[in-house]
Coordinates of C-alpha atoms and ligand atoms in Angstrom, one line a residue:
X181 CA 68.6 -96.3 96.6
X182 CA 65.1 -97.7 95.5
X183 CA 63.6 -95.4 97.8
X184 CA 65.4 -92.2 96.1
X185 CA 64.6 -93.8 93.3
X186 CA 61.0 -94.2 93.7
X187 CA 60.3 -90.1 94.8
X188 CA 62.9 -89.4 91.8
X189 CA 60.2 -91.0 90.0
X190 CA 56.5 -89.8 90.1
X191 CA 54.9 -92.6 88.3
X192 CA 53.5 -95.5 89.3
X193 CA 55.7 -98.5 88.1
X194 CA 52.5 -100.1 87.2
X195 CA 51.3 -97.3 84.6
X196 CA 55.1 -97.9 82.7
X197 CA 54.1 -101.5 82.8
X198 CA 50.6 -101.1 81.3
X199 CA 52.2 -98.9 78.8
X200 CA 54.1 -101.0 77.2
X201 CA 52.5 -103.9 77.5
X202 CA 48.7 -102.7 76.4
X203 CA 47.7 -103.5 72.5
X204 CA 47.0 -100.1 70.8
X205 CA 47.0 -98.2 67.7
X206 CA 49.4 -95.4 66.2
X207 CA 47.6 -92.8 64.0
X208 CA 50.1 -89.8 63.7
X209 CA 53.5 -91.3 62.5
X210 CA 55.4 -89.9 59.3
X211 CA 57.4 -92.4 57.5
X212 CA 60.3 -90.0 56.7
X213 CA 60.0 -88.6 60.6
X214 CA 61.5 -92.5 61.7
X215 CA 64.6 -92.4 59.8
X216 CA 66.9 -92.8 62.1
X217 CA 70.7 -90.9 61.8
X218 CA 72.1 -94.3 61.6
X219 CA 69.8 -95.5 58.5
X220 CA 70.6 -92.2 56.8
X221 CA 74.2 -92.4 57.0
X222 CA 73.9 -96.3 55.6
X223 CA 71.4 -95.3 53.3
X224 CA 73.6 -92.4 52.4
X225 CA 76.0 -95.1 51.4
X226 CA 74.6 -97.5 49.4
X227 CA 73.3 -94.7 47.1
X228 CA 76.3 -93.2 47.0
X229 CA 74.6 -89.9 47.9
X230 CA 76.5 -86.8 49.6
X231 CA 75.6 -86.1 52.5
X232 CA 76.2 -82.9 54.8
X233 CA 76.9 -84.9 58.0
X234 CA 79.8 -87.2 58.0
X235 CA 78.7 -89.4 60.5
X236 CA 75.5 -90.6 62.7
X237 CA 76.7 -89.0 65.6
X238 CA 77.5 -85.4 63.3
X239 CA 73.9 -85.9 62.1
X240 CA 72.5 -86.0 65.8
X241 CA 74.0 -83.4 67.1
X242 CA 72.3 -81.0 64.0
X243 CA 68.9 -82.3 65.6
X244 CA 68.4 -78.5 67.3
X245 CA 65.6 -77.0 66.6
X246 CA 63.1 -74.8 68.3
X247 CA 60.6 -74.6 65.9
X248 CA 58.5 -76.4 63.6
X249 CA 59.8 -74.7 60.2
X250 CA 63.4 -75.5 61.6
X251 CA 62.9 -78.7 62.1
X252 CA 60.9 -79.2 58.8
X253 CA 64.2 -77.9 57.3
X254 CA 66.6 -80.9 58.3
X255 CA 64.1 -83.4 57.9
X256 CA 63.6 -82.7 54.1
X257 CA 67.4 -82.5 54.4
X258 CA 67.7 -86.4 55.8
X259 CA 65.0 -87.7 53.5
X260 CA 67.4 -86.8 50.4
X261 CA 68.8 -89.8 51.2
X262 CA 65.6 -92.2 50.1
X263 CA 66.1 -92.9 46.5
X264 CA 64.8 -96.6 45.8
X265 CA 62.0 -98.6 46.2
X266 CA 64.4 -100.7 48.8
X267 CA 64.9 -98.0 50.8
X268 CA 61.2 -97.0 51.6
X269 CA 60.8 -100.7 52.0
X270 CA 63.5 -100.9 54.6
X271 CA 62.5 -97.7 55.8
X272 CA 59.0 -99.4 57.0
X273 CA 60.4 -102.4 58.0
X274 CA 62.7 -100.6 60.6
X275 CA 59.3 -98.6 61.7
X276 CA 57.1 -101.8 62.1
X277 CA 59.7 -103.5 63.7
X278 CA 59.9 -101.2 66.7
X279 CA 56.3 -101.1 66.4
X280 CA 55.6 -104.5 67.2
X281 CA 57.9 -104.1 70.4
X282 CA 55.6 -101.6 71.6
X283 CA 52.8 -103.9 71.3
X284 CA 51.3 -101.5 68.5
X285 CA 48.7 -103.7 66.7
X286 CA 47.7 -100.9 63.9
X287 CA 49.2 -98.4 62.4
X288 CA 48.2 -95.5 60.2
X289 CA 51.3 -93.7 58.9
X290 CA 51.6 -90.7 56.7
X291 CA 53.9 -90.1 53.7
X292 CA 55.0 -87.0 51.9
X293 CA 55.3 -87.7 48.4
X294 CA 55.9 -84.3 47.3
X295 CA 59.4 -84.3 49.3
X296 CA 60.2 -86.8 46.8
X297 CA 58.9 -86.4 43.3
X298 CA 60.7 -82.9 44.1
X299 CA 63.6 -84.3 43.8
X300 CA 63.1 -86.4 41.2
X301 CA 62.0 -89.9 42.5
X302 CA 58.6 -91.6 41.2
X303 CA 55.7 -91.8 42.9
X304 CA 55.3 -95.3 42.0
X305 CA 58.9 -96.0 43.4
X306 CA 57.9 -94.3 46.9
X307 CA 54.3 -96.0 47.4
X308 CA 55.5 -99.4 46.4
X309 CA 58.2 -99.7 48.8
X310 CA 56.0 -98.4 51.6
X311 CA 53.5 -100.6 50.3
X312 CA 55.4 -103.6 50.3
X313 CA 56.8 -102.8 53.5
X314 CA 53.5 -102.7 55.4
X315 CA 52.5 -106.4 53.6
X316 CA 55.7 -107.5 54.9
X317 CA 55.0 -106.4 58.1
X318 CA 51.7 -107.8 58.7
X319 CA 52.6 -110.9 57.3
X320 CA 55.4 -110.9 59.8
X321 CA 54.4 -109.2 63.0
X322 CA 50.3 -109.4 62.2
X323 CA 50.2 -105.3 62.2
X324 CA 47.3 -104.0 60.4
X325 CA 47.5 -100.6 59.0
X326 CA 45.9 -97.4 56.6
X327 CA 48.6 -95.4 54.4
X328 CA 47.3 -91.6 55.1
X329 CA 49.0 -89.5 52.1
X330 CA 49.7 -86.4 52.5
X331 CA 49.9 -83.0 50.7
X332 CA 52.7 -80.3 51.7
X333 CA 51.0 -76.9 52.5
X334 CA 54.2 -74.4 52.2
X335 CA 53.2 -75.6 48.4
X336 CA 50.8 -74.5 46.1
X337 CA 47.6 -76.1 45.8
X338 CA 48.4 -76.9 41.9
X339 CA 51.2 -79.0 42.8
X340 CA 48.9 -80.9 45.6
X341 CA 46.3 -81.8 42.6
X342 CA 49.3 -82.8 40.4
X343 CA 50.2 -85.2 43.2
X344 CA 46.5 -86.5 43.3
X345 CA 46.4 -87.3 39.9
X346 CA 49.1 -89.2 40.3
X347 CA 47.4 -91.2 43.4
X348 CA 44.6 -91.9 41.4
X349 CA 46.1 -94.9 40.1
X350 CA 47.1 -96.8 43.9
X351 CA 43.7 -95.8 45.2
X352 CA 43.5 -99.5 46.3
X353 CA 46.4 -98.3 48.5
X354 CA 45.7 -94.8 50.0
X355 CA 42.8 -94.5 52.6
X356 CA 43.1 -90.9 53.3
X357 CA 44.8 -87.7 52.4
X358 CA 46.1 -85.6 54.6
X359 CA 48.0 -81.6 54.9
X360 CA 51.6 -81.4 56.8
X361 CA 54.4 -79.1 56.7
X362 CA 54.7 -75.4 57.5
X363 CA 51.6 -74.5 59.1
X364 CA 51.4 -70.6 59.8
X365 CA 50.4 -68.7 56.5
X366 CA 49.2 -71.8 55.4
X367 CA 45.2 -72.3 56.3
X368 CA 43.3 -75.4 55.5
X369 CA 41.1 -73.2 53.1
X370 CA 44.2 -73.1 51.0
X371 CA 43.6 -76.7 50.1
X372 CA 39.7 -76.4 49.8
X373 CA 39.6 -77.4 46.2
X374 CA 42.1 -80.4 46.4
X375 CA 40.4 -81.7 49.4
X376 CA 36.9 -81.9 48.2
X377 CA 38.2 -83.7 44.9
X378 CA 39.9 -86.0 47.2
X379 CA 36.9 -86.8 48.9
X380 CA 34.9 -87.4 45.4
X381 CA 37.7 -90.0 44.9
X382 CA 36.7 -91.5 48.2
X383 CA 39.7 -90.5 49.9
X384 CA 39.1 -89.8 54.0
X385 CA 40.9 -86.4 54.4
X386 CA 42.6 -85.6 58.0
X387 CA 44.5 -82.2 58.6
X388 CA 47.5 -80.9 60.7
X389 CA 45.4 -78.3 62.4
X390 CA 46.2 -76.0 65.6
X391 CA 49.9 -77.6 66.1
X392 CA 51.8 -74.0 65.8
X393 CA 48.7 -71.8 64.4
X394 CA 46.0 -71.0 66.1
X395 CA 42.0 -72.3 66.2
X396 CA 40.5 -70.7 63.6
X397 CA 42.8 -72.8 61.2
X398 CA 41.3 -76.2 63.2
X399 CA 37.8 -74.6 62.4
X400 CA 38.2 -74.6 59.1
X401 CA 39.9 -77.7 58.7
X402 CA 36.9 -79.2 60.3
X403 CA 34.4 -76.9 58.5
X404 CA 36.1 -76.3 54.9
X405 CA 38.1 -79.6 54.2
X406 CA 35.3 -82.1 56.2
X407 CA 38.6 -83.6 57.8
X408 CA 37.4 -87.0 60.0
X409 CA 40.4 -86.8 62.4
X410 CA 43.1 -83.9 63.3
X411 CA 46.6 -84.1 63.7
X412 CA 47.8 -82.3 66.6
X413 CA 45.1 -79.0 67.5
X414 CA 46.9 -78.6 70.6
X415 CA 45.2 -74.6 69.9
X416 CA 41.5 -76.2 70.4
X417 CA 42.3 -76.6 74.4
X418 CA 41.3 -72.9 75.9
X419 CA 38.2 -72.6 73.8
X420 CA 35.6 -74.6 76.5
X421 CA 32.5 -74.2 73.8
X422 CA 34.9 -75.7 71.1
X423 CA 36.3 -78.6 73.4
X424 CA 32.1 -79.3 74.0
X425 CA 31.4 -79.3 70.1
X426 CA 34.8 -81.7 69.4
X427 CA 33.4 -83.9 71.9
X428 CA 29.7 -84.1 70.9
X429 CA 31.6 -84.6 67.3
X430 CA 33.4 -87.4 68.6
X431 CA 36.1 -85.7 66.7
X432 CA 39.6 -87.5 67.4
X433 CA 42.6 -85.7 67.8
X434 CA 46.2 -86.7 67.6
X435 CA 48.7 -85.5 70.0
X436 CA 51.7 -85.9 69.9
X437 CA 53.6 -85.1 72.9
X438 CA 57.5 -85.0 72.5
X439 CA 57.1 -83.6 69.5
X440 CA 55.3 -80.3 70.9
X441 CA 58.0 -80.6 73.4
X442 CA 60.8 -80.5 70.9
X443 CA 59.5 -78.0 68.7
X444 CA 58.6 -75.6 71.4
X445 CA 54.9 -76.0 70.9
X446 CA 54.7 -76.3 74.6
X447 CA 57.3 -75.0 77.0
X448 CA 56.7 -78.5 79.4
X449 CA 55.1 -81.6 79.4
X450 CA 53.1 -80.2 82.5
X451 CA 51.5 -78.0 80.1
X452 CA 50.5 -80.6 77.5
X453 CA 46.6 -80.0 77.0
X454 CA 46.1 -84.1 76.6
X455 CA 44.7 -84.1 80.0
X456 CA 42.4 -81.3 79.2
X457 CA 41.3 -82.4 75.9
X458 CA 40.3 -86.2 78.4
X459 CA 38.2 -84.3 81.1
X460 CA 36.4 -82.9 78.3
X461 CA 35.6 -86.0 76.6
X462 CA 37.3 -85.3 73.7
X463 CA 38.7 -88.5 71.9
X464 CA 42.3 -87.7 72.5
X465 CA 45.3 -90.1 71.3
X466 CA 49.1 -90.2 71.3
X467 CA 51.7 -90.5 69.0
X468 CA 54.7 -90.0 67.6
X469 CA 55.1 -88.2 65.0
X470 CA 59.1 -88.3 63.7
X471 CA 60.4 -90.3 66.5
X472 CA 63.7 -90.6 65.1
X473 CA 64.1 -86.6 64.9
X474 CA 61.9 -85.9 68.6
X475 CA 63.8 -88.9 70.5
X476 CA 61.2 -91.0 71.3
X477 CA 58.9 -93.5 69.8
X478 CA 55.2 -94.7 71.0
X479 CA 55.5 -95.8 74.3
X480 CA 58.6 -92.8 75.3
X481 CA 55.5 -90.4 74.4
X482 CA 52.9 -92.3 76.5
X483 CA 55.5 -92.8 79.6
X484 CA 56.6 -89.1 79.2
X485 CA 52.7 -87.4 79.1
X486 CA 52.1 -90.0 81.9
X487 CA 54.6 -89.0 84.0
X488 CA 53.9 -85.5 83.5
X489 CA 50.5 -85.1 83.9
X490 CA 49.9 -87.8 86.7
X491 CA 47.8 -90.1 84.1
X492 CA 47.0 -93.3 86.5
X493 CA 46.0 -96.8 84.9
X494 CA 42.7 -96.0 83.5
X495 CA 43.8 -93.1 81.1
X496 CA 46.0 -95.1 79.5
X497 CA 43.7 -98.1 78.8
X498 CA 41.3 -94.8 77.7
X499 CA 44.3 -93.4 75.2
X500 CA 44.5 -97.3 73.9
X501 CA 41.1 -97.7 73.2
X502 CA 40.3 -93.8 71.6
X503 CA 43.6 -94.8 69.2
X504 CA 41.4 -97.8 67.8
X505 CA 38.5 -96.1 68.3
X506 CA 39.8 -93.4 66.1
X507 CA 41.9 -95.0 63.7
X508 CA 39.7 -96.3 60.0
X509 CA 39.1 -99.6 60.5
X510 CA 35.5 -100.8 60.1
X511 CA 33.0 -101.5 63.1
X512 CA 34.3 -104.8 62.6
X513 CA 37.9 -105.0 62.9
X514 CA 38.0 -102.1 65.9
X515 CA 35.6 -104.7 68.2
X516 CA 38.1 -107.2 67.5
X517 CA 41.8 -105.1 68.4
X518 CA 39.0 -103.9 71.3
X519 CA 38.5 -107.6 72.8
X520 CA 42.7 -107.3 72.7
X521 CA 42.9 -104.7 74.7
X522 CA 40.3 -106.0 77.7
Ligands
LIG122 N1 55.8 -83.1 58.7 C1 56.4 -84.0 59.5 N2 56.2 -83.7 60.8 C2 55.4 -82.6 60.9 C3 54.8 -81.9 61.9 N3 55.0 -82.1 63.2 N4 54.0 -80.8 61.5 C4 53.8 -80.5 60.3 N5 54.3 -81.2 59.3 C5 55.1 -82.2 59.5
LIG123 ZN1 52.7 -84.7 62.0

């Protein structure tokens, strides 16, 4: 039996063990992507909010989706549920409590804000329960983290500066402003205008970028919006001059694995370009993404690529080290999760 079981399975027990027990960093994680079908039925509940799934199992099963747009479509759906401060607050809670399980030491998570002044919450009710959440949690589980927030392409840029304005005031709170949603049609130059007045702000300004469309629009993230970091650019990994220039760079990317799985960005894990994007030297990370929607958090996503692509013990301590490496701490702070990690 533990001989079928060891051919069944191609990875060394000793990479799942260094997985999950390695200190690292999360950089790609949306708040409203961790809400899991269970939370948004309770949450459902307590603000007495209708719901189109009548229970957590209904709300699973609805989880099909081949796409990205699909998917965007039923997880603007669930966050309809988040109305109070208390639930973003729990919302983070639930996030950073997995998190410290997985031995994640520093997190950087994005929020939409747009998917919920849309419908008629404040701004100031959203940020202050994330906000309070992540105190919470690093006064509990000693999680350090960066609250990335981000603009909604499928919408105009008016409506991006309107949300600015309205940042302008937590500044203390926001490191760095970033673009998500719908990607195709949508180019980074879109946002040009938005982005360089976040910068004057001082914001840090990251981009989804090469996830579903293709490399020019990870060009001009890079050369139009000055974006430090990209989410995703899965579309960067056949272009051998442009892996050589991201490298030199030291640009960081965030991958996320199950998520281009689930939303058909690749076809298999075999094909996932993370083991590409590391013979190139590129600083490649992984991450989540919306775990609760792509059935898997942190360590699933690690274990999975791993498996996958063969990665023996010394990528991983590689991925742990690019995801400080990569994340906005100062010099400072990433020397001292480094010394954690060995
Ligand atoms: N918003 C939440 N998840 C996203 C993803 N994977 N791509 C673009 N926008 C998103
Ligand atoms: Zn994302």
């Amino acid at each position: 039996m533990v001989y079928l079981l060891s051919i069944i399975s191609h990875m060394d027990n000793s990479v799942e063990k260094l997985i999950k027990k390695i200190p690292k960093a999360e950089l790609h994680l949306h708040i409203e992507g961790t809400l899991e079908s269970e939370m948004m039925l309770s949450l459902a509940k307590r603000n007495n909010f209708e719901l189109k799934y009548r229970d957590a199992e209904e709300a699973k099963r609805a989880y099909n989706f081949s796409n990205l747009q699909e998917f965007l479509d039923i997880y603007y759906e669930g966050a309809g549920v988040l109305l109070q401060e208390e639930d973003f607050y729990d919302l983070m809670i639930a996030y950073l409590s997995r998190a410290k399980d997985e031995n994640i030491i520093h997190t950087e998570i994005f929020f939409d804000p747009q998917t919920h002044t849309s419908r008629g919450v404040k701004f100031s009710t959203v940020i202050t329960g994330i906000r309070n959440g992540l105190v919470e949690g690093e006064r509990r589980w000693g999680i350090s983290s960066k609250l990335i927030m981000s603009y909604l392409r499928h919408l105009d840029e008016k409506d991006a500066f309107k949300t600015l304005e309205e940042a302008l005031k937590y500044k203390g709170w926001i490191t760095a402003v970033g673009l998500d949603s719908s990607e195709v049609g949508h180019p980074p130059s879109k946002f040009r205008g938005v982005f360089e007045r976040s910068a004057r702000e001082g914001f840090l300004t990251v981009a989804h970028a090469g996830e579903e469309g293709p490399l020019e629009y990870v060009k001009e993230a890079i050369e139009v919006l000055g974006i430090a970091r990209i989410d995703h650019g899965n579309a960067s990994h056949r272009d051998r001059e442009f892996l050589k220039k991201l490298s030199e760079m030291k640009m960081p990317l965030t991958l996320c694995p199950l998520s281009n799985l689930k939303l058909g960005v690749v076809k298999n894990l075999r094909e996932h370009p993370l083991k590409i994007f590391l013979d190139a030297g590129v600083m490649a990370t992984v991450n989540s993404d919306d775990p609760a929607y792509f059935g898997g958090y942190l360590n699933d996503n690690y274990i999975a690529v791993a498996e996958s692509l063969s990665l023996n013990e010394s990528h991983i301590k590689k991925l742990a080290v690019n995801s400080i490496e990569a994340s906005f701490l100062s010099k400072a702070e990433k020397n001292a999760l480094l010394e954690r990690i060995g």
